[in-house]
Coordinates of C-alpha atoms and ligand atoms in Angstrom, one line a residue:
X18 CA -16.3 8.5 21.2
X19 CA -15.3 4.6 22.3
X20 CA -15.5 4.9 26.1
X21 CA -14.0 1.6 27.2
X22 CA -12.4 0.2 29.9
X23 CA -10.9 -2.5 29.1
X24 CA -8.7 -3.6 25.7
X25 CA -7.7 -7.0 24.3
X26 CA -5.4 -6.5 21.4
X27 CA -3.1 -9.0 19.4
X28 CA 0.4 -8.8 21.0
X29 CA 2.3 -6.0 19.3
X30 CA 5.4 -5.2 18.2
X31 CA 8.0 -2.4 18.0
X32 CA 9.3 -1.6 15.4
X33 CA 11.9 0.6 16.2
X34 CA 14.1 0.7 19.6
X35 CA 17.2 1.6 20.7
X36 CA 18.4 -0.6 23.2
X37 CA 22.2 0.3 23.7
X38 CA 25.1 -2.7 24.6
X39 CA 26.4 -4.1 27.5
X40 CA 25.0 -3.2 31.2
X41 CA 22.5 -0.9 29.4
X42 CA 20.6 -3.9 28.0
X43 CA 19.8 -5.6 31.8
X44 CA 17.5 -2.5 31.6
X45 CA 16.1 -1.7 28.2
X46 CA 15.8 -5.6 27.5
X47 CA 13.2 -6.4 29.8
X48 CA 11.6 -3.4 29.3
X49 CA 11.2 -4.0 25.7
X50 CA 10.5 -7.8 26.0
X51 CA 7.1 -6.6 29.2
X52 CA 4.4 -7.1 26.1
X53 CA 6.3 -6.6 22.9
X54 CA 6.4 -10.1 20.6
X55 CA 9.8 -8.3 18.8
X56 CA 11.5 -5.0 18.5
X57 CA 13.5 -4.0 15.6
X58 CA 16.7 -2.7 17.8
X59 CA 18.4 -0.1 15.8
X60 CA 22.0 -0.4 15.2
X61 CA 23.9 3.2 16.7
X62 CA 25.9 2.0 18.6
X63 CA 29.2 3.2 19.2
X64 CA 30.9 1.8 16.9
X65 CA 28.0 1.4 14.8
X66 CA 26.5 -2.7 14.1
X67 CA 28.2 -3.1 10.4
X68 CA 27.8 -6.3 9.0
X69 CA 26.2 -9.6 10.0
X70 CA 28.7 -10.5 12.2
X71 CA 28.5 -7.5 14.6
X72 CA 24.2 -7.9 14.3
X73 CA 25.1 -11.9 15.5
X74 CA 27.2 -10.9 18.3
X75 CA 24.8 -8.1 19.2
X76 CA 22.0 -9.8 19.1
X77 CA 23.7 -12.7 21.3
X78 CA 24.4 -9.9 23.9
X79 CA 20.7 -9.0 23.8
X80 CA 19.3 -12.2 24.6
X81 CA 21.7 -12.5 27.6
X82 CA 19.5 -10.3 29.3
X83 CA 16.2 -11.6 27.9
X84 CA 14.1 -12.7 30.9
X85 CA 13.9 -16.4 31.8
X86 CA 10.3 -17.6 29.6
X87 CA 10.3 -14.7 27.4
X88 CA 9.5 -15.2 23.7
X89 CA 10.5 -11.8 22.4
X90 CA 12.4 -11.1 19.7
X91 CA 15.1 -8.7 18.7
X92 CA 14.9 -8.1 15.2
X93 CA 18.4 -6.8 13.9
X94 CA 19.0 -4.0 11.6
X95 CA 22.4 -2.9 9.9
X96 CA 23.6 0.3 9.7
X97 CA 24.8 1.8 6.0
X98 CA 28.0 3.5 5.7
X99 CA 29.4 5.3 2.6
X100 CA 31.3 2.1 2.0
X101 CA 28.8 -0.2 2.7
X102 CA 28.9 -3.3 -0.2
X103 CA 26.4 -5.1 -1.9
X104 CA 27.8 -8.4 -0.7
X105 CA 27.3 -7.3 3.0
X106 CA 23.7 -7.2 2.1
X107 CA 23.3 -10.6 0.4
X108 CA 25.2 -12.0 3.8
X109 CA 22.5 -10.2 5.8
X110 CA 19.8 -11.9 3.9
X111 CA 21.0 -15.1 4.1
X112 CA 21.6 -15.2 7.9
X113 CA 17.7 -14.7 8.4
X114 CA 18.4 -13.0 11.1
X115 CA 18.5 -9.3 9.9
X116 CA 15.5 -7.3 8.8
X117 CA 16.4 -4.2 7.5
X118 CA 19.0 -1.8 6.9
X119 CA 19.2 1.7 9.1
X120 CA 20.2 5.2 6.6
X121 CA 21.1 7.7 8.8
X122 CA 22.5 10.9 7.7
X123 CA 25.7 11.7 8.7
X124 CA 26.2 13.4 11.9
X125 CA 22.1 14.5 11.7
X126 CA 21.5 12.5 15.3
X127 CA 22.9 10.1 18.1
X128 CA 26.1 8.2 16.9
X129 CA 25.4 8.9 13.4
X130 CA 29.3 10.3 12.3
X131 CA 29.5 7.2 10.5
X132 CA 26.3 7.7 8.4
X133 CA 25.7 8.6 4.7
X134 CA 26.9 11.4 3.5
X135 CA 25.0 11.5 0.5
X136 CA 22.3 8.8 -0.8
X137 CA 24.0 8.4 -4.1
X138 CA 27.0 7.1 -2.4
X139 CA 25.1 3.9 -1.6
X140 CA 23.2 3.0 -5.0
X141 CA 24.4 -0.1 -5.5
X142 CA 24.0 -1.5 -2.2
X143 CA 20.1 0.2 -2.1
X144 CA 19.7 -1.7 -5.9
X145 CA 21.0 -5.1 -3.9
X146 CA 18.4 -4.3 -0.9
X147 CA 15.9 -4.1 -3.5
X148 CA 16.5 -7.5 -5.4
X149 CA 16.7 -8.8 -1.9
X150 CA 13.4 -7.5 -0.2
X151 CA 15.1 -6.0 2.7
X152 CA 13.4 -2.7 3.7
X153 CA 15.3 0.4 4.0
X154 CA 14.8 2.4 7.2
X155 CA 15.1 6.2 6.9
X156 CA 16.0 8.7 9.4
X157 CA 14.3 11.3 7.3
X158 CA 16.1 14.4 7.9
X159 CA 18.4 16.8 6.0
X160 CA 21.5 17.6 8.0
X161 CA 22.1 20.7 6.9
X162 CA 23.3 23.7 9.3
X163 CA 21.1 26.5 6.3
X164 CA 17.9 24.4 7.2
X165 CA 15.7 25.1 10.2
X166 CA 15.7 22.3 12.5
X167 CA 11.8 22.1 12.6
X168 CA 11.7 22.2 8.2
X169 CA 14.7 19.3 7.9
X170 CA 11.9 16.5 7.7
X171 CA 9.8 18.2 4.9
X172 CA 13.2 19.5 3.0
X173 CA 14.4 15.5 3.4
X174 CA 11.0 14.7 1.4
X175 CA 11.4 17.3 -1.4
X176 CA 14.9 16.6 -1.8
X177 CA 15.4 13.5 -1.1
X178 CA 13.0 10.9 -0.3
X179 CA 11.0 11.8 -4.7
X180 CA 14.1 10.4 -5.8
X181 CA 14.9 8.1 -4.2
X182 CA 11.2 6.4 -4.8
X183 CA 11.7 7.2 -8.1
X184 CA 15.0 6.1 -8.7
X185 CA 14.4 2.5 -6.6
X186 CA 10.3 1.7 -7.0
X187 CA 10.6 -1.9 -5.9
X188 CA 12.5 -0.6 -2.3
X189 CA 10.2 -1.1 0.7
X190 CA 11.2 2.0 2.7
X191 CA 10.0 3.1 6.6
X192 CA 10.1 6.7 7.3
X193 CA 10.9 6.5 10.9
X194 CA 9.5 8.4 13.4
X195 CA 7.8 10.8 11.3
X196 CA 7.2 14.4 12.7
X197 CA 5.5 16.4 10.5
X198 CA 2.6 16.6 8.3
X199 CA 4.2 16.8 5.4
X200 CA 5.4 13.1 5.8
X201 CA 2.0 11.7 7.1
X202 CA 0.2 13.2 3.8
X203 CA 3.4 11.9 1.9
X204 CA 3.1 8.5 3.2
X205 CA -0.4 8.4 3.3
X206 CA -0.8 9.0 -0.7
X207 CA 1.8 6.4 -2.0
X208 CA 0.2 3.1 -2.9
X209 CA 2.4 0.7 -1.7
X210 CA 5.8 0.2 -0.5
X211 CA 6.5 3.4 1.6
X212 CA 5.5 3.2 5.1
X213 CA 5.9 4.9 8.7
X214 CA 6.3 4.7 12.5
X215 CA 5.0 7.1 15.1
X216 CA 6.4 7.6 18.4
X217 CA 4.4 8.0 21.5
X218 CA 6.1 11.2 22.2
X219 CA 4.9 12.8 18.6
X220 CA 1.5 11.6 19.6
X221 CA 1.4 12.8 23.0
X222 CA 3.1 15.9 22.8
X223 CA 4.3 19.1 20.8
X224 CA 6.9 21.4 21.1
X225 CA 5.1 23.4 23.7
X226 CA 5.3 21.1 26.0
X227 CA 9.4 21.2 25.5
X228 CA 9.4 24.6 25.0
X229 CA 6.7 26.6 26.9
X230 CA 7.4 28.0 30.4
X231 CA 11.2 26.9 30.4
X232 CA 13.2 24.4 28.4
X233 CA 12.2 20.8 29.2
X234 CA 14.8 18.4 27.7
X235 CA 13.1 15.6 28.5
X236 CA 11.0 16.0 25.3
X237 CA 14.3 16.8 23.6
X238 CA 14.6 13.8 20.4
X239 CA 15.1 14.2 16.5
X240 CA 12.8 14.8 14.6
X241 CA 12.5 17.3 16.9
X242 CA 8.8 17.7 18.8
X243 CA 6.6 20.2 16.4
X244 CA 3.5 22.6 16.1
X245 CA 0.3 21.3 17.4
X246 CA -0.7 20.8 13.7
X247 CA 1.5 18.7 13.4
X248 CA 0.6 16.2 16.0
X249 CA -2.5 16.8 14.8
X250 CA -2.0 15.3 11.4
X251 CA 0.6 12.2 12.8
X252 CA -2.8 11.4 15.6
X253 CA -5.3 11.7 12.3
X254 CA -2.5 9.5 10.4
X255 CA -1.8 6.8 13.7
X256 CA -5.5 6.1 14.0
X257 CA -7.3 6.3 10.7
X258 CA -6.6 3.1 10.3
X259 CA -4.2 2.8 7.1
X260 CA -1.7 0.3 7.2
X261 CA 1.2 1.9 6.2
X262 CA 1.2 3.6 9.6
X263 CA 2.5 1.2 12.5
X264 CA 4.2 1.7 16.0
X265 CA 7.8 2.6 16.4
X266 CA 8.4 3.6 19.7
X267 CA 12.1 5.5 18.8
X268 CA 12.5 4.1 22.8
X269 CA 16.2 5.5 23.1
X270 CA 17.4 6.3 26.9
X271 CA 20.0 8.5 27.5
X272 CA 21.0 9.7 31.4
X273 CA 19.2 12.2 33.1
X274 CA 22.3 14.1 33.6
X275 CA 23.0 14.2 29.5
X276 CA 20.0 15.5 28.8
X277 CA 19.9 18.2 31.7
X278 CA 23.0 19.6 29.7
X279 CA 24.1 22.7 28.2
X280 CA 23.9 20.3 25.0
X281 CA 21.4 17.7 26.1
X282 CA 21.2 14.6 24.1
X283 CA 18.2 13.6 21.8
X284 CA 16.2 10.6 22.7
X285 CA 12.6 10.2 24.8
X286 CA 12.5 7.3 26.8
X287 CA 9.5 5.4 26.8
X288 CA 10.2 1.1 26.4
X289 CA 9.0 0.7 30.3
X290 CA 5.6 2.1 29.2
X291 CA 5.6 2.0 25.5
X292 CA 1.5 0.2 24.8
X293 CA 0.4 2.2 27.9
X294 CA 1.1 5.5 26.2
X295 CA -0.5 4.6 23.2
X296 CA -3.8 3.6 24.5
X297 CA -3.8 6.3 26.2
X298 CA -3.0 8.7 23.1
X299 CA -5.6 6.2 20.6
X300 CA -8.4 6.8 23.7
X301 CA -7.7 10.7 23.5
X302 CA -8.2 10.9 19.6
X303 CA -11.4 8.6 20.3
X304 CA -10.2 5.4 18.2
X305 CA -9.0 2.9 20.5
X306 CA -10.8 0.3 18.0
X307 CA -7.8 1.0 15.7
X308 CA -4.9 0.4 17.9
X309 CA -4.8 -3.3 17.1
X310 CA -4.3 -2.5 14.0
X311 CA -1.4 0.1 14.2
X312 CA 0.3 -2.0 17.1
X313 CA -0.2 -5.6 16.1
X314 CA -1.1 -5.9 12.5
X315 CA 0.4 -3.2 10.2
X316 CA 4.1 -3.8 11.2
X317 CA 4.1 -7.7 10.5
X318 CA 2.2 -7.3 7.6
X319 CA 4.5 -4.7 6.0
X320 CA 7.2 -6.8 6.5
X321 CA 5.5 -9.7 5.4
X322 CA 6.0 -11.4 8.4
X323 CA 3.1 -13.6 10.4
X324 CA 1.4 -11.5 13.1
X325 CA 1.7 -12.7 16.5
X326 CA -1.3 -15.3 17.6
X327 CA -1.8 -14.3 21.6
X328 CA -3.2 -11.2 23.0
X329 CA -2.3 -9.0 25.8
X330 CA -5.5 -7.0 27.7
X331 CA -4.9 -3.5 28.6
X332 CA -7.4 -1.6 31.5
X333 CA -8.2 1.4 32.5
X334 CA -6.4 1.6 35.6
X335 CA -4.7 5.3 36.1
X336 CA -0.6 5.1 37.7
X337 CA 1.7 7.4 38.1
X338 CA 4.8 7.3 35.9
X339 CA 8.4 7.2 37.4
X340 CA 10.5 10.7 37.6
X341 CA 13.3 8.8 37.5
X342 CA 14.2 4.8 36.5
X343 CA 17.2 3.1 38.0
X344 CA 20.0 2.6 34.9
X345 CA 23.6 2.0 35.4
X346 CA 24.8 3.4 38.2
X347 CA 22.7 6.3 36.5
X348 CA 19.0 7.0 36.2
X349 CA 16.9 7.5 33.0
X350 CA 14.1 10.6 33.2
X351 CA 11.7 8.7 31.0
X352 CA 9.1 10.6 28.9
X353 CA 6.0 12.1 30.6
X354 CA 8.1 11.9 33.8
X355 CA 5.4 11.9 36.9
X356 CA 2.5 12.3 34.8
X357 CA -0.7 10.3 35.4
X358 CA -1.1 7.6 33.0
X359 CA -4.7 5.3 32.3
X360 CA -3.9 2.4 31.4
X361 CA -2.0 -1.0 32.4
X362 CA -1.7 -4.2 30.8
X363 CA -3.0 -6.8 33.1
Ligands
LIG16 O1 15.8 11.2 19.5 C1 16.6 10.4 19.0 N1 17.3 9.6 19.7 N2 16.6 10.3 17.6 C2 17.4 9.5 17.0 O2 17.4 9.5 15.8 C3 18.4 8.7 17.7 C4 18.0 8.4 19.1 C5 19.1 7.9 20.0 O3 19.8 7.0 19.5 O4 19.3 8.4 21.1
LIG17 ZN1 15.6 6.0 16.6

């Protein structure tokens, strides 16, 4: 068991946020720029970033509320349609600016209507992503009404994710916040190409914590929050030190009020705490020596970009996390709402 108190780590990276538009970025923004070198902002927005000329003015909008001295970076992402062209991805490339391409399934999650209805529709813009080296990031889940909501991850590998690999070998591809362990072995025994983000919330947490002793909707996101054994198998994945596992925080904030709902919204909050609860979940499983890798190293090297050269020094220092966080005229509940956290970045 590492018993330390104190951390220095290379300066991570998220990769995988949802920061919103307009006034919602003079909150999220900062918060993702405290310790984070980039974030790869995710593009469901309402309506959804297109084409390189939304991601430009989006990512212009971004930086407005970047604070004064900060180097982060947003990393922007476009999101697929069924009509989607290859040229949109060539003008993506070329404006070095956007990173990846966002597949989610229609209507399976926030702001998704204007997803994919079916994979096939898009083949010739996932052959162009291919000749072009821009990774394809998958919200991996079926959205299908026959399929219970905690099997839609595993169903999306049988019947979905085989043929795709199959059908484009040469496609870098991120399962996004994976859930299960069906997707952590699945990842795990691919050789190269195929890689995956973890949430703090699937480390932290399972779906007794959402579900035992009353409905708590703060845990409520997709992939929805599963059996111990699950979280089990994502910890064992996050810290065993494979590099096809990396942080992706799936930061998305939603009001308190929509998720205290009758139909709450989907989306854990956790961008104003996001290397604090990691440390503390690495510490937990005993391998805090492998959080450089997940949180600085893996990411950049998957996307065969340089790692970031300064460090950031966490300590064991225990605070209480917020109930509640200013946003809008609004507040956010964010995740693990007035728990006691251990560490702080000094
Ligand atoms: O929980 C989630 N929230 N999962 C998603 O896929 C989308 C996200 C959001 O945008 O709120
Ligand atoms: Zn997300």
């Amino acid at each position: 068991m590492t018993n330390k108190i104190q951390l220095t780590i290379t300066r991570p990276d998220d990769w995988h946020v949802h920061l919103r538009d307009n006034e919602a970025l003079i909150h999220t923004v900062p918060d993702a720029a405290r310790y984070f070198g980039r974030s790869i902002v995710m593009p469901n927005l309402n309506p959804p970033v297109m084409n390189t000329k939304q991601a430009m003015a989006y990512r212009n909008r971004i930086l407005e509320s970047r604070p004064a001295g900060s180097l982060w970076q947003p990393m922007m992402v476009l999101y697929l349609t069924d009509n989607t062209k290859p040229e949109e991805i060539s003008q993506a490339k070329a404006s070095g600016q956007i990173f990846a391409c966002k597949y989610y399934p229609a209507g399976a999650t926030t702001n998704s209507d204007s997803g994919v209805t079916k994979l096939s529709n898009i083949a010739s813009v996932l052959s162009q992503m291919e000749k072009e080296s821009i990774p394809l990031l998958l919200h991996g889940e079926v959205n299908d009404h026959n399929v219970d909501i905690f099997d839609r991850e595993a169903v999306f590998i049988d019947q979905q994710l085989q043929k795709l690999i199959h059908n484009f070998p040469e496609l870098n591809i991120v399962l996004e916040h994976i859930s299960s362990k069906e997707s952590a072995q699945f990842v795990a025994e691919r050789p190269h190409g195929l890689a995956a983000t973890i949430t703090p919330q699937h480390l932290l947490y399972n779906r007794n914590h959402m579900l035992a002793g009353g409905i708590k909707p703060h845990y409520y996101c997709l992939p929805i929050l599963k059996r111990d054994v699950h979280q089990k198998a994502l910890i064992a994945a996050a810290t065993s030190g494979d590099p096809r596992f990396f942080l992706g925080t799936d930061s998305a904030p939603h009001t308190t009020c929509s998720k205290e709902n009758a139909c709450g919204c989907a989306g854990c909050y956790s961008n104003h705490a996001a290397i604090e609860f990691y440390a503390e979940a690495f510490e937990l499983a005993g391998a805090l020596d492998k959080l450089e890798g997940f949180a600085s190293h893996h990411g950049p090297d998957f996307y065969g970009l340089p790692r970031n050269i300064d460090t950031i020094t966490l300590k064991k220092m225990p605070w209480k996390n917020p109930t509640k966080l200013p946003f809008m005229k609004n507040t956010i509940t964010p995740l693990g709402a007035g728990e006691m956290r251990q560490w702080q970045v000094t």
